[in-house]
Amino acid sequence: VEVLIPDFKGDEEALRLVVDASYRGINLLLGDDLTTFFNEDRTSSLVTEGVDFSSAGLALTETNFSSAAVVDAAADAVRDALEAVRSYGSTLANDLSIIQTRRDFTEQTINTLESGADDLTVADQNEEGANLLALQTRQQLGVTSLSLASQSQQSVLRLF
């Protein structure tokens, strides 16, 4: 399958790099926007805007370098294109940071909720066994103390 990008002049490796930069049919380097949703009802989102990194999108044109002024103009255009690429890289890094922060928060919330659910549903057999034994011992001590109290009252009554 051959993909042609209009107005993209350059070597074939750069062409493949731009075309391979797509994710689920969205290519930020060809101007597509990527929307990242942060919740299930899609009310919180981040839109990462794409940029056209073709030669036309970067305002790079063919030139013949016939004079020093043309060379200077071409060098300025290349510097501007490089600055645009660097600026977009910074924008992508910022958006990635936001997405990673939200992902970390979501993972921590999930871990907290799973831990709470486990505390509610998963019982430690050793702990529950010890609690049952302590309860049975308390019951036996209570019965024994009531029995002793009853016997002491009967002993007092026998004296009369």
C-alpha atoms as a PDB file:
ATOM      1  CA  VAL A   1       0.000   0.000   0.000  1.00  0.00           C
ATOM      2  CA  GLU A   2       1.463   3.292  -1.054  1.00  0.00           C
ATOM      3  CA  VAL A   3       0.378   6.463   0.684  1.00  0.00           C
ATOM      4  CA  LEU A   4       0.964   9.765  -1.024  1.00  0.00           C
ATOM      5  CA  ILE A   5       1.025  12.999   0.894  1.00  0.00           C
ATOM      6  CA  PRO A   6       0.362  16.084  -1.180  1.00  0.00           C
ATOM      7  CA  ASP A   7       3.094  18.703  -1.229  1.00  0.00           C
ATOM      8  CA  PHE A   8       5.483  16.552   0.791  1.00  0.00           C
ATOM      9  CA  LYS A   9       8.838  16.895  -0.859  1.00  0.00           C
ATOM     10  CA  GLY A  10      11.807  15.260   0.704  1.00  0.00           C
ATOM     11  CA  ASP A  11      13.401  11.923   1.068  1.00  0.00           C
ATOM     12  CA  GLU A  12      11.382   8.740   1.310  1.00  0.00           C
ATOM     13  CA  GLU A  13      12.510   8.062   4.894  1.00  0.00           C
ATOM     14  CA  ALA A  14      10.993  11.335   6.124  1.00  0.00           C
ATOM     15  CA  LEU A  15       7.804  10.517   4.242  1.00  0.00           C
ATOM     16  CA  ARG A  16       7.558   7.112   5.942  1.00  0.00           C
ATOM     17  CA  LEU A  17       8.252   8.690   9.315  1.00  0.00           C
ATOM     18  CA  VAL A  18       5.366  11.143   8.967  1.00  0.00           C
ATOM     19  CA  VAL A  19       2.970   8.493   7.630  1.00  0.00           C
ATOM     20  CA  ASP A  20       3.942   6.011  10.392  1.00  0.00           C
ATOM     21  CA  ALA A  21       3.179   8.618  13.052  1.00  0.00           C
ATOM     22  CA  SER A  22      -0.537   7.802  13.017  1.00  0.00           C
ATOM     23  CA  TYR A  23      -2.443   6.277  15.911  1.00  0.00           C
ATOM     24  CA  ARG A  24      -5.894   4.785  15.376  1.00  0.00           C
ATOM     25  CA  GLY A  25      -6.198   6.652  12.110  1.00  0.00           C
ATOM     26  CA  ILE A  26      -5.149   9.998  13.579  1.00  0.00           C
ATOM     27  CA  ASN A  27      -1.903  11.548  12.399  1.00  0.00           C
ATOM     28  CA  LEU A  28      -0.905  14.620  14.376  1.00  0.00           C
ATOM     29  CA  LEU A  29       1.912  15.360  11.926  1.00  0.00           C
ATOM     30  CA  LEU A  30      -0.563  15.752   9.086  1.00  0.00           C
ATOM     31  CA  GLY A  31      -2.913  18.113  10.917  1.00  0.00           C
ATOM     32  CA  ASP A  32      -5.365  15.675  12.533  1.00  0.00           C
ATOM     33  CA  ASP A  33      -6.555  16.495  16.059  1.00  0.00           C
ATOM     34  CA  LEU A  34      -6.518  13.909  18.862  1.00  0.00           C
ATOM     35  CA  THR A  35      -9.141  14.128  21.614  1.00  0.00           C
ATOM     36  CA  THR A  36      -8.367  12.351  24.876  1.00  0.00           C
ATOM     37  CA  PHE A  37     -11.338  11.812  27.192  1.00  0.00           C
ATOM     38  CA  PHE A  38     -10.718  11.566  30.931  1.00  0.00           C
ATOM     39  CA  ASN A  39     -14.057  10.220  32.147  1.00  0.00           C
ATOM     40  CA  GLU A  40     -16.739   7.814  31.071  1.00  0.00           C
ATOM     41  CA  ASP A  41     -19.341  10.417  30.155  1.00  0.00           C
ATOM     42  CA  ARG A  42     -16.828  12.365  28.029  1.00  0.00           C
ATOM     43  CA  THR A  43     -17.306  15.689  29.786  1.00  0.00           C
ATOM     44  CA  SER A  44     -13.609  16.140  30.573  1.00  0.00           C
ATOM     45  CA  SER A  45     -11.189  16.001  27.659  1.00  0.00           C
ATOM     46  CA  LEU A  46      -7.974  17.323  26.172  1.00  0.00           C
ATOM     47  CA  VAL A  47      -7.652  18.132  22.479  1.00  0.00           C
ATOM     48  CA  THR A  48      -4.161  17.816  21.059  1.00  0.00           C
ATOM     49  CA  GLU A  49      -4.146  19.798  17.868  1.00  0.00           C
ATOM     50  CA  GLY A  50      -2.201  18.421  14.938  1.00  0.00           C
ATOM     51  CA  VAL A  51       0.148  20.386  12.738  1.00  0.00           C
ATOM     52  CA  ASP A  52       0.810  19.954   9.038  1.00  0.00           C
ATOM     53  CA  PHE A  53       4.483  19.024   8.802  1.00  0.00           C
ATOM     54  CA  SER A  54       4.501  18.732   5.033  1.00  0.00           C
ATOM     55  CA  SER A  55       6.716  21.120   3.130  1.00  0.00           C
ATOM     56  CA  ALA A  56       3.684  23.316   2.424  1.00  0.00           C
ATOM     57  CA  GLY A  57       2.640  23.208   6.093  1.00  0.00           C
ATOM     58  CA  LEU A  58       6.116  24.332   7.151  1.00  0.00           C
ATOM     59  CA  ALA A  59       6.206  26.964   4.388  1.00  0.00           C
ATOM     60  CA  LEU A  60       9.226  25.359   2.731  1.00  0.00           C
ATOM     61  CA  THR A  61       9.440  25.708  -1.026  1.00  0.00           C
ATOM     62  CA  GLU A  62      11.903  24.649  -3.646  1.00  0.00           C
ATOM     63  CA  THR A  63      14.545  27.209  -4.355  1.00  0.00           C
ATOM     64  CA  ASN A  64      17.429  27.462  -6.787  1.00  0.00           C
ATOM     65  CA  PHE A  65      19.983  29.212  -4.522  1.00  0.00           C
ATOM     66  CA  SER A  66      20.875  31.594  -7.344  1.00  0.00           C
ATOM     67  CA  SER A  67      21.811  34.462  -5.075  1.00  0.00           C
ATOM     68  CA  ALA A  68      22.835  35.174  -1.512  1.00  0.00           C
ATOM     69  CA  ALA A  69      19.433  36.738  -0.797  1.00  0.00           C
ATOM     70  CA  VAL A  70      17.657  33.545  -1.911  1.00  0.00           C
ATOM     71  CA  VAL A  71      19.980  31.444   0.271  1.00  0.00           C
ATOM     72  CA  ASP A  72      19.334  33.730   3.260  1.00  0.00           C
ATOM     73  CA  ALA A  73      15.575  33.529   2.684  1.00  0.00           C
ATOM     74  CA  ALA A  74      15.751  29.729   2.449  1.00  0.00           C
ATOM     75  CA  ALA A  75      17.835  29.565   5.639  1.00  0.00           C
ATOM     76  CA  ASP A  76      15.304  31.773   7.434  1.00  0.00           C
ATOM     77  CA  ALA A  77      12.465  29.537   6.229  1.00  0.00           C
ATOM     78  CA  VAL A  78      14.307  26.453   7.493  1.00  0.00           C
ATOM     79  CA  ARG A  79      14.958  28.137  10.862  1.00  0.00           C
ATOM     80  CA  ASP A  80      11.271  29.067  11.130  1.00  0.00           C
ATOM     81  CA  ALA A  81      10.285  25.489  10.259  1.00  0.00           C
ATOM     82  CA  LEU A  82      12.693  24.136  12.874  1.00  0.00           C
ATOM     83  CA  GLU A  83      11.264  26.509  15.480  1.00  0.00           C
ATOM     84  CA  ALA A  84       7.730  25.370  14.574  1.00  0.00           C
ATOM     85  CA  VAL A  85       8.744  21.720  15.019  1.00  0.00           C
ATOM     86  CA  ARG A  86      10.411  22.464  18.367  1.00  0.00           C
ATOM     87  CA  SER A  87       7.411  24.450  19.556  1.00  0.00           C
ATOM     88  CA  TYR A  88       5.078  21.628  18.594  1.00  0.00           C
ATOM     89  CA  GLY A  89       7.324  19.167  20.422  1.00  0.00           C
ATOM     90  CA  SER A  90       6.957  21.314  23.533  1.00  0.00           C
ATOM     91  CA  THR A  91       3.165  21.360  23.108  1.00  0.00           C
ATOM     92  CA  LEU A  92       3.110  17.572  22.764  1.00  0.00           C
ATOM     93  CA  ALA A  93       5.277  17.192  25.876  1.00  0.00           C
ATOM     94  CA  ASN A  94       2.882  19.425  27.842  1.00  0.00           C
ATOM     95  CA  ASP A  95      -0.173  17.450  26.691  1.00  0.00           C
ATOM     96  CA  LEU A  96       1.600  14.178  27.480  1.00  0.00           C
ATOM     97  CA  SER A  97       2.381  15.430  30.969  1.00  0.00           C
ATOM     98  CA  ILE A  98      -1.289  16.263  31.553  1.00  0.00           C
ATOM     99  CA  ILE A  99      -2.376  12.847  30.284  1.00  0.00           C
ATOM    100  CA  GLN A 100       0.204  11.022  32.444  1.00  0.00           C
ATOM    101  CA  THR A 101      -0.842  12.988  35.530  1.00  0.00           C
ATOM    102  CA  ARG A 102      -4.491  12.082  34.928  1.00  0.00           C
ATOM    103  CA  ARG A 103      -3.526   8.440  34.295  1.00  0.00           C
ATOM    104  CA  ASP A 104      -1.529   8.293  37.550  1.00  0.00           C
ATOM    105  CA  PHE A 105      -4.427   9.833  39.484  1.00  0.00           C
ATOM    106  CA  THR A 106      -6.875   7.356  37.949  1.00  0.00           C
ATOM    107  CA  GLU A 107      -4.596   4.397  38.741  1.00  0.00           C
ATOM    108  CA  GLN A 108      -4.192   5.560  42.356  1.00  0.00           C
ATOM    109  CA  THR A 109      -7.961   5.962  42.691  1.00  0.00           C
ATOM    110  CA  ILE A 110      -8.507   2.466  41.281  1.00  0.00           C
ATOM    111  CA  ASN A 111      -5.934   1.003  43.697  1.00  0.00           C
ATOM    112  CA  THR A 112      -7.570   2.774  46.642  1.00  0.00           C
ATOM    113  CA  LEU A 113     -11.034   1.543  45.667  1.00  0.00           C
ATOM    114  CA  GLU A 114      -9.828  -2.023  45.085  1.00  0.00           C
ATOM    115  CA  SER A 115      -8.060  -2.002  48.445  1.00  0.00           C
ATOM    116  CA  GLY A 116     -11.233  -0.766  50.152  1.00  0.00           C
ATOM    117  CA  ALA A 117     -13.322  -3.399  48.394  1.00  0.00           C
ATOM    118  CA  ASP A 118     -10.868  -6.098  49.442  1.00  0.00           C
ATOM    119  CA  ASP A 119     -11.023  -4.886  53.033  1.00  0.00           C
ATOM    120  CA  LEU A 120     -14.805  -5.197  52.907  1.00  0.00           C
ATOM    121  CA  THR A 121     -14.996  -8.590  51.234  1.00  0.00           C
ATOM    122  CA  VAL A 122     -11.775 -10.495  51.813  1.00  0.00           C
ATOM    123  CA  ALA A 123     -11.427 -11.813  55.366  1.00  0.00           C
ATOM    124  CA  ASP A 124      -8.129 -12.910  56.878  1.00  0.00           C
ATOM    125  CA  GLN A 125      -8.830 -16.447  58.126  1.00  0.00           C
ATOM    126  CA  ASN A 126      -6.243 -16.268  60.927  1.00  0.00           C
ATOM    127  CA  GLU A 127      -7.595 -12.956  62.213  1.00  0.00           C
ATOM    128  CA  GLU A 128     -11.194 -14.136  62.062  1.00  0.00           C
ATOM    129  CA  GLY A 129     -10.259 -17.385  63.855  1.00  0.00           C
ATOM    130  CA  ALA A 130      -8.526 -15.423  66.620  1.00  0.00           C
ATOM    131  CA  ASN A 131     -11.569 -13.131  66.966  1.00  0.00           C
ATOM    132  CA  LEU A 132     -13.895 -16.143  67.250  1.00  0.00           C
ATOM    133  CA  LEU A 133     -11.664 -17.789  69.880  1.00  0.00           C
ATOM    134  CA  ALA A 134     -11.557 -14.534  71.890  1.00  0.00           C
ATOM    135  CA  LEU A 135     -15.353 -14.278  71.740  1.00  0.00           C
ATOM    136  CA  GLN A 136     -15.812 -17.885  72.892  1.00  0.00           C
ATOM    137  CA  THR A 137     -13.345 -17.343  75.758  1.00  0.00           C
ATOM    138  CA  ARG A 138     -15.244 -14.217  76.870  1.00  0.00           C
ATOM    139  CA  GLN A 139     -18.504 -16.156  76.816  1.00  0.00           C
ATOM    140  CA  GLN A 140     -17.014 -18.970  78.882  1.00  0.00           C
ATOM    141  CA  LEU A 141     -15.559 -16.524  81.400  1.00  0.00           C
ATOM    142  CA  GLY A 142     -18.932 -14.789  81.659  1.00  0.00           C
ATOM    143  CA  VAL A 143     -20.743 -18.072  82.279  1.00  0.00           C
ATOM    144  CA  THR A 144     -18.136 -19.130  84.827  1.00  0.00           C
ATOM    145  CA  SER A 145     -18.322 -15.797  86.681  1.00  0.00           C
ATOM    146  CA  LEU A 146     -22.130 -16.008  86.804  1.00  0.00           C
ATOM    147  CA  SER A 147     -21.877 -19.553  88.117  1.00  0.00           C
ATOM    148  CA  LEU A 148     -19.389 -18.514  90.811  1.00  0.00           C
ATOM    149  CA  ALA A 149     -21.573 -15.564  91.819  1.00  0.00           C
ATOM    150  CA  SER A 150     -24.599 -17.839  92.085  1.00  0.00           C
ATOM    151  CA  GLN A 151     -22.667 -20.391  94.160  1.00  0.00           C
ATOM    152  CA  SER A 152     -21.359 -17.716  96.524  1.00  0.00           C
ATOM    153  CA  GLN A 153     -24.916 -16.434  97.127  1.00  0.00           C
ATOM    154  CA  GLN A 154     -26.078 -19.996  97.874  1.00  0.00           C
ATOM    155  CA  SER A 155     -23.166 -20.466 100.279  1.00  0.00           C
ATOM    156  CA  VAL A 156     -24.145 -17.294 102.122  1.00  0.00           C
ATOM    157  CA  LEU A 157     -27.764 -18.463 102.319  1.00  0.00           C
ATOM    158  CA  ARG A 158     -26.713 -21.840 103.784  1.00  0.00           C
ATOM    159  CA  LEU A 159     -25.091 -20.079 106.705  1.00  0.00           C
ATOM    160  CA  PHE A 160     -28.484 -18.877 107.875  1.00  0.00           C
END
